[in-house]
């Protein structure tokens, strides 16, 4: 019997090729879109699964409370790791490590920047790094040893063996390659191309012995079945106890690797909130919606075509088919169709995976031999086949045999009402997605275009490397002399990422019980003009920075904390035994969190020999030529270092990665859902006009105009889309209202978005169905009437 | 010894109702058909003869009265019971053939056997036998659209008899055929009847009716006359 069902299914598909194409194509797009989302979800949920010890790995977090607000950092004091490893039972390994940062690597003439970190030797055990060459036990024996990743070694040495070779770092230090490890996958929290023994770093950083300076990370592996709550109890006030109550600003806790990606965000009270889990949930819902829309197409087209199948249903019943066997037949048909769609979808996924990976910056892989992927294909095919086939199966199998074989039309009532309901549901989902996409876009633009308090355009930044700091005045003069550069300023880090902070500043009138965290940026006198920062009060640093070494500039937020009107120029800030005079107040500018009001911060005169050169080029110049000139000057003054630069506005845009990701995905899926809905609408319109061919012909004979007929045929569908809009608007509003609430500065949802989305849906629908209506309206009426 | 009744319908009432009007389709109708009999039902359009045939074939409900099929009351049978009775006992032949366009000649004829779970090998044998019988074997792999009207009706007859039904209900089986093809189909039905199958045929054609043993004439939902046919 199954053979008979499948045979009939294929013949029916072939007989109505057009509808079958719409069905298969629509469902395939839906399945492919959902598959891509689920691949991404799998990627997110399997983050760090490559580490066999994942469940035992933790990072030490530091909770710090200032002025009622709790911040959670990953920075810890230098002595912490070695002490807790010895003293707290249950900790197997405590690894000191720096953050991933770039360093210049040179092998012969090959100079390039590679990212990596300094870490204790046990990192190779904690992360179970796979050694391709070299010995795990001895790789970190000497401080001048370096472990390279497979790709890092390849970049430096090409296909030549790297083990035992020497690399020069930052044009001064020589290291011996002691091991090569296999690259870690992209969905891993660690992605280093080199590892250098922490001892090397330690030998140059005195502050690492201090308990009050949080400047490194501490990675932990606990013993199997360790009691983490117990460890956390001891860890919480460990620093305070260890320093006899001297260092009290930080409480530490272990934070599990299993939550680094899905959570790892904290509210103002220091409580954990969802991280990417929010997006995972959001996009899983979108995936199911897209699938639902695709399944609805199937249901609609199948039931719309039911009259063509009615005779067959009737005859099958007459010769003895039970309702159950007919339901089975139609479900089998829909499973055949879903299976074909799945095969087409797999093809789509293979075609789209690359651009999709580029879009989301991941390395998603499809592997049909992977049980979970195969299971997905089978489950989705079954769900789509059974769900999409269920309604047509019950609808068609309920036909009365007598009326169908006599050629009587089935009652349109219920069927067409449900069909209309499904179209409304489809378009509601599509309109909601369109509205969300527009609002997310507007919100991102709102943040990007808001007044930052400085001018990020035309500014390029380049790291001070090698001897650049020594030649700084000369480099500055030469750059200005090109006539292409407006201003040059130096800061220790990018103005957009000021993560160096302290609560150690005091001033007259400050509540001694209040601890205020203040961001610190070291800068020279060129930074304020180079970034076009505006002064609220007072002056910039003097050109002779040495003579101004006890001056500071502060931002408006800090100024207003000190005095309500913010006029605090000349006031003294003390930091331990040092006193600083406030020389100027800089108008507030956006840094770190682009969504929030700026936190208090200050500028300290730059004394260090490293940092970032901020170069503002003149407006209206030939930028590529200017960059060439700048490169020439910098390389001349600092030979042996490649010129590497970034535009400040690019750094700024990278702050919106998460939102851009949501926007890109939601716009892609809004388009997909519209396409699928249109395919369905096209099929229904074709069917409706076919059904009404006789009516159209008679109307035409009686004098109806083509435009009048098109209007008549379109009206019904436009009413449906109108109803969809009415349902979609409040849903989208509630959804987006909630989404925007996460942003301190957000747009107000405008009614124009709804009008625009509604009109878009209507115009697209009209374009889809009008071709069918036009075809029917211009057809020769005599032909139809003769056929009847 | 006279044959026993296969069909016995007593006081049959059938109405068609719309919101405003109730039309009596069959009014206090009584008929019987004996096993092995060939009965023709005649009457003008709208007299209720097709409705009667559909009720006999359990494709339609009766509103009042009794319907005994082989002495079993089937008037109140539910859909499943009707379906079971149909597939094991009754074959249908329609004026418009009602073959399934997506199935070949072979598959169309095979269909009743599929629904009665006859094993594949047995199905093949029986379908081929019956196709030979109606002389359409050479067209076994064709689709209905590729056949003439007469050929299609022969396929429909083959489908009706493949399950060896006790009863064949034919609703104007020659209505869409020319006289030659019509005669062939009537010949086929006569042969089946001679082999023991009971046949009830609705027809407008006096010529076709002559093939039957008995003619029931109807008017306005009632039997007005029964005559024994003299044969062709």
Short mmCIF file of N, CA, C and O in Angstrom, two decimals, chain A residues 718-764:
data_model
loop_
_atom_site.label_atom_id
_atom_site.label_comp_id
_atom_site.label_asym_id
_atom_site.label_seq_id
_atom_site.Cartn_x
_atom_site.Cartn_y
_atom_site.Cartn_z
N UNK A 718 -5.64 41.45 -0.11
CA UNK A 718 -5.19 42.66 0.59
C UNK A 718 -5.88 42.76 1.95
O UNK A 718 -5.27 43.16 2.95
N UNK A 719 -7.13 42.35 2.01
CA UNK A 719 -7.84 42.36 3.30
C UNK A 719 -7.10 41.43 4.28
O UNK A 719 -6.87 41.77 5.44
N UNK A 720 -6.68 40.28 3.78
CA UNK A 720 -5.96 39.33 4.65
C UNK A 720 -4.66 39.94 5.18
O UNK A 720 -4.32 39.81 6.35
N UNK A 721 -3.92 40.59 4.26
CA UNK A 721 -2.65 41.20 4.69
C UNK A 721 -2.94 42.31 5.70
O UNK A 721 -2.20 42.49 6.68
N UNK A 722 -4.04 43.05 5.46
CA UNK A 722 -4.43 44.11 6.39
C UNK A 722 -4.68 43.53 7.78
O UNK A 722 -4.20 44.07 8.79
N UNK A 723 -5.39 42.41 7.82
CA UNK A 723 -5.67 41.77 9.13
C UNK A 723 -4.35 41.34 9.77
O UNK A 723 -4.13 41.54 10.97
N UNK A 724 -3.43 40.80 8.95
CA UNK A 724 -2.12 40.39 9.48
C UNK A 724 -1.42 41.57 10.14
O UNK A 724 -0.84 41.44 11.22
N UNK A 725 -1.48 42.72 9.46
CA UNK A 725 -0.80 43.92 10.01
C UNK A 725 -1.41 44.28 11.35
O UNK A 725 -0.69 44.59 12.31
N UNK A 726 -2.74 44.24 11.42
CA UNK A 726 -3.41 44.65 12.67
C UNK A 726 -2.98 43.72 13.81
O UNK A 726 -2.77 44.16 14.94
N UNK A 727 -2.81 42.44 13.49
CA UNK A 727 -2.37 41.51 14.55
C UNK A 727 -0.88 41.70 14.85
O UNK A 727 -0.44 41.66 15.99
N UNK A 728 -0.10 41.93 13.77
CA UNK A 728 1.37 41.98 13.93
C UNK A 728 1.82 43.22 14.70
O UNK A 728 2.78 43.15 15.47
N UNK A 729 1.15 44.35 14.47
CA UNK A 729 1.62 45.61 15.08
C UNK A 729 1.79 45.53 16.60
O UNK A 729 2.86 45.80 17.12
N UNK A 730 0.73 45.16 17.33
CA UNK A 730 0.93 45.12 18.80
C UNK A 730 1.96 44.08 19.23
O UNK A 730 2.72 44.33 20.17
N UNK A 731 2.00 42.94 18.52
CA UNK A 731 2.97 41.90 18.91
C UNK A 731 4.38 42.46 18.77
O UNK A 731 5.22 42.37 19.67
N UNK A 732 4.64 43.07 17.59
CA UNK A 732 5.98 43.62 17.34
C UNK A 732 6.29 44.73 18.33
O UNK A 732 7.42 44.84 18.83
N UNK A 733 5.29 45.53 18.66
CA UNK A 733 5.52 46.66 19.58
C UNK A 733 5.94 46.13 20.95
O UNK A 733 6.93 46.58 21.53
N UNK A 734 5.20 45.14 21.44
CA UNK A 734 5.51 44.59 22.77
C UNK A 734 6.92 43.99 22.77
O UNK A 734 7.74 44.24 23.65
N UNK A 735 7.19 43.25 21.73
CA UNK A 735 8.47 42.56 21.61
C UNK A 735 9.64 43.56 21.57
O UNK A 735 10.62 43.43 22.30
N UNK A 736 9.49 44.57 20.76
CA UNK A 736 10.58 45.55 20.59
C UNK A 736 10.70 46.48 21.79
O UNK A 736 11.78 46.93 22.14
N UNK A 737 9.55 46.76 22.39
CA UNK A 737 9.56 47.61 23.57
C UNK A 737 10.43 46.96 24.64
O UNK A 737 11.24 47.60 25.30
N UNK A 738 10.26 45.65 24.77
CA UNK A 738 11.02 44.87 25.75
C UNK A 738 12.50 44.86 25.37
O UNK A 738 13.38 45.01 26.21
N UNK A 739 12.77 44.68 24.09
CA UNK A 739 14.16 44.62 23.62
C UNK A 739 14.87 45.95 23.85
O UNK A 739 16.01 46.00 24.30
N UNK A 740 14.16 47.05 23.55
CA UNK A 740 14.78 48.37 23.69
C UNK A 740 15.03 48.73 25.15
O UNK A 740 15.93 49.52 25.45
N UNK A 741 14.22 48.14 26.04
CA UNK A 741 14.36 48.49 27.45
C UNK A 741 15.75 48.18 27.99
O UNK A 741 16.18 48.75 29.00
N UNK A 742 16.49 47.29 27.32
CA UNK A 742 17.85 46.96 27.75
C UNK A 742 18.83 48.10 27.50
O UNK A 742 19.95 48.08 27.98
N UNK A 743 18.43 49.07 26.69
CA UNK A 743 19.35 50.16 26.34
C UNK A 743 18.97 51.44 27.08
O UNK A 743 17.81 51.86 27.05
N UNK A 744 19.98 52.03 27.75
CA UNK A 744 19.72 53.25 28.50
C UNK A 744 19.23 54.35 27.56
O UNK A 744 18.31 55.10 27.87
N UNK A 745 19.89 54.45 26.40
CA UNK A 745 19.46 55.46 25.42
C UNK A 745 18.88 54.73 24.24
O UNK A 745 19.60 54.07 23.50
N UNK A 746 17.58 54.80 24.12
CA UNK A 746 17.01 54.08 22.98
C UNK A 746 16.01 54.95 22.22
O UNK A 746 15.51 55.96 22.73
N UNK A 747 15.72 54.54 21.03
CA UNK A 747 14.79 55.30 20.20
C UNK A 747 13.36 55.12 20.71
O UNK A 747 13.09 54.17 21.46
N UNK A 748 12.50 56.04 20.32
CA UNK A 748 11.08 55.85 20.61
C UNK A 748 10.51 55.17 19.36
O UNK A 748 10.81 55.57 18.24
N UNK A 749 9.72 54.13 19.60
CA UNK A 749 9.17 53.42 18.44
C UNK A 749 8.17 54.34 17.73
O UNK A 749 7.22 54.82 18.35
N UNK A 750 8.43 54.58 16.46
CA UNK A 750 7.58 55.51 15.73
C UNK A 750 6.49 54.77 14.96
O UNK A 750 6.71 53.66 14.45
N UNK A 751 5.33 55.43 14.84
CA UNK A 751 4.23 54.79 14.09
C UNK A 751 4.60 54.61 12.63
O UNK A 751 4.06 53.74 11.95
N UNK A 752 5.54 55.44 12.15
CA UNK A 752 5.90 55.33 10.73
C UNK A 752 6.50 53.95 10.41
O UNK A 752 6.36 53.47 9.30
N UNK A 753 7.17 53.35 11.42
CA UNK A 753 7.74 52.02 11.20
C UNK A 753 6.63 51.03 10.85
O UNK A 753 6.76 50.21 9.94
N UNK A 754 5.52 51.15 11.57
CA UNK A 754 4.42 50.22 11.35
C UNK A 754 3.80 50.44 9.97
O UNK A 754 3.50 49.50 9.25
N UNK A 755 3.61 51.74 9.65
CA UNK A 755 3.02 52.06 8.34
C UNK A 755 3.93 51.53 7.23
O UNK A 755 3.49 50.88 6.29
N UNK A 756 5.23 51.80 7.41
CA UNK A 756 6.20 51.37 6.40
C UNK A 756 6.19 49.85 6.24
O UNK A 756 6.16 49.32 5.12
N UNK A 757 6.19 49.15 7.37
CA UNK A 757 6.21 47.68 7.32
C UNK A 757 4.94 47.15 6.67
O UNK A 757 4.98 46.25 5.83
N UNK A 758 3.80 47.73 7.09
CA UNK A 758 2.52 47.28 6.54
C UNK A 758 2.49 47.51 5.03
O UNK A 758 2.10 46.62 4.27
N UNK A 759 2.93 48.72 4.63
CA UNK A 759 2.92 49.03 3.19
C UNK A 759 3.85 48.09 2.43
O UNK A 759 3.52 47.61 1.34
N UNK A 760 5.03 47.82 3.03
CA UNK A 760 5.97 46.90 2.37
C UNK A 760 5.31 45.56 2.13
O UNK A 760 5.36 45.00 1.04
N UNK A 761 4.66 45.05 3.19
CA UNK A 761 4.02 43.73 3.06
C UNK A 761 2.93 43.77 1.99
O UNK A 761 2.83 42.86 1.16
N UNK A 762 2.15 44.86 1.97
CA UNK A 762 1.05 44.95 1.01
C UNK A 762 1.60 45.06 -0.42
O UNK A 762 1.12 44.39 -1.33
N UNK A 763 2.62 45.92 -0.59
CA UNK A 763 3.18 46.12 -1.94
C UNK A 763 3.77 44.79 -2.45
O UNK A 763 3.52 44.38 -3.59
N UNK A 764 4.52 44.11 -1.58
CA UNK A 764 5.12 42.84 -2.00
C UNK A 764 4.02 41.83 -2.35
O UNK A 764 4.08 41.15 -3.37
#
